[in-house]
CSV table of C-alpha atoms in Angstrom, one decimal:
chain,number,residue,atom,x,y,z
H,6,UNK,CA,-12.2,17.8,51.4
H,7,UNK,CA,-10.1,15.0,52.9
H,8,UNK,CA,-8.4,12.8,50.4
H,9,UNK,CA,-8.2,9.2,51.6
H,10,UNK,CA,-5.8,6.8,49.8
H,11,UNK,CA,-5.6,3.0,50.1
H,12,UNK,CA,-2.4,1.2,49.4
H,13,UNK,CA,-3.8,-2.3,48.7
H,14,UNK,CA,-7.3,-2.9,47.4
H,15,UNK,CA,-8.3,-6.1,49.3
H,16,UNK,CA,-11.5,-6.6,51.3
H,17,UNK,CA,-10.8,-4.5,54.3
H,18,UNK,CA,-9.9,-1.5,52.1
H,19,UNK,CA,-13.1,-2.1,50.0
H,20,UNK,CA,-15.1,-2.3,53.3
H,21,UNK,CA,-13.7,1.0,54.6
H,22,UNK,CA,-14.0,2.8,51.2
H,23,UNK,CA,-17.7,1.6,51.0
H,24,UNK,CA,-18.4,2.7,54.5
H,25,UNK,CA,-16.9,6.1,53.9
H,26,UNK,CA,-19.0,6.6,50.7
H,27,UNK,CA,-22.1,5.4,52.4
H,28,UNK,CA,-21.4,7.9,55.2
H,29,UNK,CA,-21.3,10.8,52.6
H,30,UNK,CA,-17.5,11.0,51.8
H,31,UNK,CA,-17.3,11.7,48.1
H,32,UNK,CA,-15.9,8.7,46.0
H,33,UNK,CA,-13.9,11.2,44.0
H,34,UNK,CA,-11.8,12.0,47.0
H,35,UNK,CA,-10.8,8.4,47.5
H,36,UNK,CA,-7.8,6.8,45.7
H,37,UNK,CA,-6.7,3.3,45.6
H,38,UNK,CA,-3.5,1.5,44.3
H,39,UNK,CA,-2.8,-2.2,44.0
H,40,UNK,CA,-0.1,-4.1,42.1
H,41,UNK,CA,-2.9,-6.3,40.6
H,42,UNK,CA,-5.0,-4.1,38.3
H,43,UNK,CA,-8.0,-6.4,38.5
H,44,UNK,CA,-8.3,-5.7,42.2
H,45,UNK,CA,-9.2,-2.1,41.4
H,46,UNK,CA,-12.2,-2.8,39.3
H,47,UNK,CA,-14.7,-2.9,42.1
H,48,UNK,CA,-13.2,0.3,43.6
H,49,UNK,CA,-13.7,2.2,40.3
H,50,UNK,CA,-17.2,0.9,40.1
H,51,UNK,CA,-17.7,2.8,43.4
H,52,UNK,CA,-16.3,5.9,41.7
H,53,UNK,CA,-13.0,5.7,43.5
H,54,UNK,CA,-9.9,6.9,41.5
H,55,UNK,CA,-7.4,4.2,40.5
H,56,UNK,CA,-3.7,5.2,40.7
H,57,UNK,CA,-0.9,3.7,38.7
H,58,UNK,CA,1.5,3.5,41.6
H,59,UNK,CA,1.7,3.8,45.3
H,60,UNK,CA,3.6,7.1,45.1
H,61,UNK,CA,1.0,8.5,42.8
H,62,UNK,CA,-1.9,7.4,45.0
H,63,UNK,CA,-0.3,9.0,48.1
H,64,UNK,CA,0.4,12.4,46.4
H,65,UNK,CA,-1.8,15.0,48.1
H,66,UNK,CA,-3.5,12.5,50.5
H,67,UNK,CA,-4.4,13.6,53.9
H,68,UNK,CA,-4.6,9.9,55.2
H,69,UNK,CA,-3.0,6.8,53.6
H,70,UNK,CA,-4.1,3.4,54.7
H,71,UNK,CA,-1.7,0.5,54.3
H,72,UNK,CA,-4.1,-2.3,53.6
H,73,UNK,CA,-1.6,-4.8,52.1
H,74,UNK,CA,-0.4,-8.2,53.4
H,75,UNK,CA,2.3,-8.0,56.2
H,76,UNK,CA,4.9,-9.6,54.0
H,77,UNK,CA,4.8,-6.7,51.5
H,78,UNK,CA,4.4,-3.8,53.9
H,79,UNK,CA,8.2,-3.0,53.8
H,80,UNK,CA,8.1,-2.8,50.0
H,81,UNK,CA,5.0,-0.6,50.0
H,82,UNK,CA,6.5,1.8,52.5
H,83,UNK,CA,9.6,2.1,50.5
H,84,UNK,CA,7.6,3.2,47.5
H,85,UNK,CA,5.9,5.8,49.6
H,86,UNK,CA,9.0,7.6,50.9
H,87,UNK,CA,9.0,11.2,49.6
H,88,UNK,CA,5.3,11.1,48.6
H,89,UNK,CA,3.6,11.3,51.9
H,90,UNK,CA,4.0,14.9,52.9
H,91,UNK,CA,2.2,15.5,56.2
H,92,UNK,CA,-0.3,12.6,55.6
H,93,UNK,CA,-1.4,10.4,58.4
H,94,UNK,CA,-0.5,6.7,57.7
H,95,UNK,CA,-2.7,4.0,59.2
H,96,UNK,CA,-1.5,0.5,59.0
H,97,UNK,CA,-3.9,-2.5,59.4
H,98,UNK,CA,-1.1,-5.1,58.9
H,99,UNK,CA,-0.9,-7.7,61.7
H,100,UNK,CA,2.4,-7.9,63.6
H,101,UNK,CA,4.1,-4.9,62.0
H,102,UNK,CA,5.2,-2.5,64.8
H,103,UNK,CA,5.2,1.3,64.6
H,104,UNK,CA,9.0,1.2,64.9
H,105,UNK,CA,9.2,-0.8,61.7
H,106,UNK,CA,6.6,1.3,59.9
H,107,UNK,CA,8.3,4.5,60.7
H,108,UNK,CA,11.7,3.2,59.7
H,109,UNK,CA,10.4,1.8,56.5
H,110,UNK,CA,8.6,5.1,55.7
H,111,UNK,CA,11.8,7.2,56.3
H,112,UNK,CA,11.0,8.2,59.9
H,113,UNK,CA,7.5,9.5,59.0
H,114,UNK,CA,6.1,10.6,62.4
H,115,UNK,CA,2.3,10.6,61.8
H,116,UNK,CA,1.6,6.8,62.0
H,117,UNK,CA,-1.2,4.7,63.5
H,118,UNK,CA,-1.1,1.0,63.9
H,119,UNK,CA,-4.5,-0.7,64.2
H,120,UNK,CA,-6.1,-4.1,64.4
H,121,UNK,CA,-9.5,-4.4,62.7
H,122,UNK,CA,-11.5,-7.6,62.4
H,123,UNK,CA,-13.5,-9.3,59.7
H,124,UNK,CA,-17.0,-8.0,60.8
H,125,UNK,CA,-15.7,-4.7,59.3
H,126,UNK,CA,-16.9,-6.2,56.0
H,127,UNK,CA,-20.4,-5.8,57.4
H,128,UNK,CA,-19.8,-2.4,59.0
H,129,UNK,CA,-19.8,-4.1,62.3
H,130,UNK,CA,-16.1,-4.2,63.0
H,131,UNK,CA,-14.2,-3.7,66.2
H,132,UNK,CA,-10.8,-2.0,65.7
H,133,UNK,CA,-8.1,-1.4,68.3
H,134,UNK,CA,-5.6,1.4,67.5
H,135,UNK,CA,-2.5,3.0,68.9
H,136,UNK,CA,-1.0,6.3,67.6
H,137,UNK,CA,2.7,7.2,67.4
H,138,UNK,CA,3.7,10.3,69.4
H,139,UNK,CA,3.8,12.3,66.3
H,140,UNK,CA,0.1,12.0,65.7
H,141,UNK,CA,-1.8,15.2,66.3
H,142,UNK,CA,-5.2,15.4,67.9
H,143,UNK,CA,-6.6,16.4,64.5
H,144,UNK,CA,-5.1,13.3,63.0
H,145,UNK,CA,-6.5,11.1,65.8
H,146,UNK,CA,-9.9,12.5,64.9
H,147,UNK,CA,-9.3,11.7,61.2
H,148,UNK,CA,-8.4,8.2,62.1
H,149,UNK,CA,-11.6,7.8,64.1
H,150,UNK,CA,-13.6,9.2,61.2
H,151,UNK,CA,-12.0,6.8,58.6
H,152,UNK,CA,-11.9,3.6,60.7
H,153,UNK,CA,-15.3,4.4,62.3
H,154,UNK,CA,-16.8,3.9,58.8
H,155,UNK,CA,-16.8,0.2,59.4
H,156,UNK,CA,-17.7,-0.1,63.1
H,157,UNK,CA,-16.3,0.9,66.4
H,158,UNK,CA,-12.7,2.1,67.2
H,159,UNK,CA,-11.0,1.8,70.6
H,160,UNK,CA,-7.7,3.5,71.4
H,161,UNK,CA,-5.4,1.4,73.6
H,162,UNK,CA,-3.0,3.0,76.1
H,163,UNK,CA,0.2,1.1,74.9
H,164,UNK,CA,1.3,-0.4,71.6
H,165,UNK,CA,1.9,-3.7,73.3
H,166,UNK,CA,-1.9,-3.9,74.1
H,167,UNK,CA,-2.5,-4.5,70.4
H,168,UNK,CA,-1.2,-8.0,71.0
H,169,UNK,CA,-4.1,-8.6,73.4
H,170,UNK,CA,-6.5,-6.8,71.0
H,171,UNK,CA,-5.4,-9.3,68.3
H,172,UNK,CA,-6.0,-12.3,70.6
H,173,UNK,CA,-9.5,-11.1,71.6
H,174,UNK,CA,-11.1,-9.2,68.8
H,175,UNK,CA,-8.8,-9.5,65.8
H,176,UNK,CA,-8.9,-13.2,65.9
H,177,UNK,CA,-12.2,-13.3,68.0
H,178,UNK,CA,-14.7,-13.7,65.1
H,179,UNK,CA,-13.3,-17.1,64.2
H,180,UNK,CA,-13.8,-18.3,67.8
H,181,UNK,CA,-17.5,-17.5,67.6
H,182,UNK,CA,-17.7,-19.0,64.1
H,183,UNK,CA,-16.2,-22.2,65.5
H,184,UNK,CA,-18.7,-22.4,68.4
H,185,UNK,CA,-21.6,-21.7,65.9
H,186,UNK,CA,-20.2,-24.4,63.5
H,187,UNK,CA,-20.1,-26.9,66.3
H,188,UNK,CA,-23.6,-26.0,67.5
H,189,UNK,CA,-25.0,-26.3,64.0
H,190,UNK,CA,-23.4,-29.8,63.7
H,191,UNK,CA,-24.8,-30.9,67.1
H,192,UNK,CA,-28.3,-29.6,66.1
H,193,UNK,CA,-28.2,-31.7,63.0
H,194,UNK,CA,-27.1,-34.7,65.1
H,195,UNK,CA,-30.2,-34.0,67.2
H,196,UNK,CA,-32.4,-34.4,64.1
H,197,UNK,CA,-32.8,-30.8,62.7
H,198,UNK,CA,-32.2,-30.2,59.1
H,199,UNK,CA,-29.2,-28.1,58.2
H,200,UNK,CA,-31.1,-24.9,57.2
H,201,UNK,CA,-33.1,-25.0,60.4
H,202,UNK,CA,-29.9,-25.6,62.5
H,203,UNK,CA,-28.2,-22.7,60.9
H,204,UNK,CA,-31.1,-20.2,61.4
H,205,UNK,CA,-31.5,-21.2,65.0
H,206,UNK,CA,-27.8,-20.8,65.7
H,207,UNK,CA,-27.2,-17.6,63.8
H,208,UNK,CA,-30.3,-15.7,65.2
H,209,UNK,CA,-29.5,-17.0,68.8
H,210,UNK,CA,-25.9,-15.7,68.5
H,211,UNK,CA,-27.1,-12.4,67.1
H,212,UNK,CA,-29.7,-12.0,69.8
H,213,UNK,CA,-27.3,-12.9,72.6
H,214,UNK,CA,-24.6,-10.3,71.3
H,215,UNK,CA,-27.4,-7.7,71.0
H,216,UNK,CA,-28.5,-8.2,74.6
H,217,UNK,CA,-24.9,-7.8,75.8
H,218,UNK,CA,-24.4,-4.7,73.7
H,219,UNK,CA,-27.5,-3.0,74.7
H,220,UNK,CA,-27.5,-3.8,78.4
H,221,UNK,CA,-25.2,-2.7,81.3
H,222,UNK,CA,-25.4,-6.2,82.9
H,223,UNK,CA,-22.2,-8.1,83.1
H,224,UNK,CA,-22.1,-11.1,80.7
H,225,UNK,CA,-21.8,-13.5,83.7
H,226,UNK,CA,-25.0,-12.0,85.1
H,227,UNK,CA,-26.9,-12.4,81.9
H,228,UNK,CA,-25.6,-16.0,81.7
H,229,UNK,CA,-26.7,-16.7,85.3
H,230,UNK,CA,-30.1,-15.1,84.7
H,231,UNK,CA,-30.8,-17.4,81.8
H,232,UNK,CA,-29.7,-20.5,83.6
H,233,UNK,CA,-32.5,-22.1,85.8
H,234,UNK,CA,-31.2,-24.5,88.4
H,235,UNK,CA,-31.8,-28.1,87.2
H,236,UNK,CA,-33.0,-27.0,83.8
H,237,UNK,CA,-31.7,-27.7,80.3
H,238,UNK,CA,-29.4,-24.7,80.1
H,239,UNK,CA,-27.8,-25.7,83.5
H,240,UNK,CA,-27.2,-29.2,82.0
H,241,UNK,CA,-25.4,-27.8,79.1
H,242,UNK,CA,-23.4,-25.2,81.0
H,243,UNK,CA,-22.4,-27.8,83.5
H,244,UNK,CA,-21.1,-30.0,80.7
H,245,UNK,CA,-19.1,-27.1,79.3
H,246,UNK,CA,-17.5,-26.3,82.7
H,247,UNK,CA,-16.8,-29.9,83.5
H,248,UNK,CA,-15.1,-30.3,80.2
H,249,UNK,CA,-12.6,-27.6,81.0
H,250,UNK,CA,-14.0,-24.9,78.6
H,251,UNK,CA,-12.8,-21.9,80.9
H,252,UNK,CA,-9.2,-23.1,80.9
H,253,UNK,CA,-9.3,-24.0,77.2
H,254,UNK,CA,-10.5,-20.5,76.3
H,255,UNK,CA,-7.7,-19.0,78.4
H,256,UNK,CA,-5.1,-21.2,76.8
H,257,UNK,CA,-6.4,-20.4,73.3
H,258,UNK,CA,-6.3,-16.6,73.8
H,259,UNK,CA,-2.8,-17.0,75.4
H,260,UNK,CA,-1.6,-18.8,72.3
H,261,UNK,CA,-2.9,-16.1,70.0
H,262,UNK,CA,-1.4,-13.4,72.2
H,263,UNK,CA,2.0,-15.2,72.2
H,264,UNK,CA,1.9,-15.6,68.4
H,265,UNK,CA,1.1,-11.8,67.9
H,266,UNK,CA,4.2,-11.0,70.0
H,267,UNK,CA,6.2,-13.3,67.9
H,268,UNK,CA,5.1,-11.7,64.6
H,269,UNK,CA,5.9,-8.3,65.9
H,270,UNK,CA,9.4,-9.4,66.9
H,271,UNK,CA,9.9,-10.9,63.5
H,272,UNK,CA,9.0,-7.6,61.8
H,273,UNK,CA,11.6,-5.8,63.9
């Protein structure tokens, strides 16, 4: 049975561990380590084994997930040197390149860098990933199994593409949260009570995303089909366009993309 180890017991690690267990992976074959012992309590409640150190956690593992904050990845990697064997290492740390990871791990070849997003906490995540050349087909399949426990996985053709993934899907949920926040505020200003405003906005967002996900239509086609000339939707869409929303979205994602590149350069 595949042994999965988490170095860092935060929310993403908890979500993946829970997804694996829900999918039938035995909790007894999952190990977690964290410098804050209290972080491990909810893992042990799932039946996950708690390790006393990173090296102990990695011993005998088939896959090791680095689910710590970017600023402590280098320290964690140093503690794993000599304990990994042939294990696949998957890092979810934003801005930490494969070159840095492999160097800090003592030139460990089997390494995957990925960028999940917060809907993984609800098993609805979108993860972009890129494997180092030393990752085998079997290990790619293992990465798909583990990361697929919290949503969808997409392999990108170049590591540099992860900067765009970060800008679009890694940071993307917050963009939608902001729009929903603003729509709720506007709904209250129009006279609706806050609970009604929240329900209307949340269910509308969920329904719209479900339509896009389930149909082959381009999003622009769906938007045009729901916009009657001279109607209420056209009035709102026209206001968005006249206000420069397309350029603003382009600029915002560009800023996120540039910052992702900067973070990667800082890690090197």
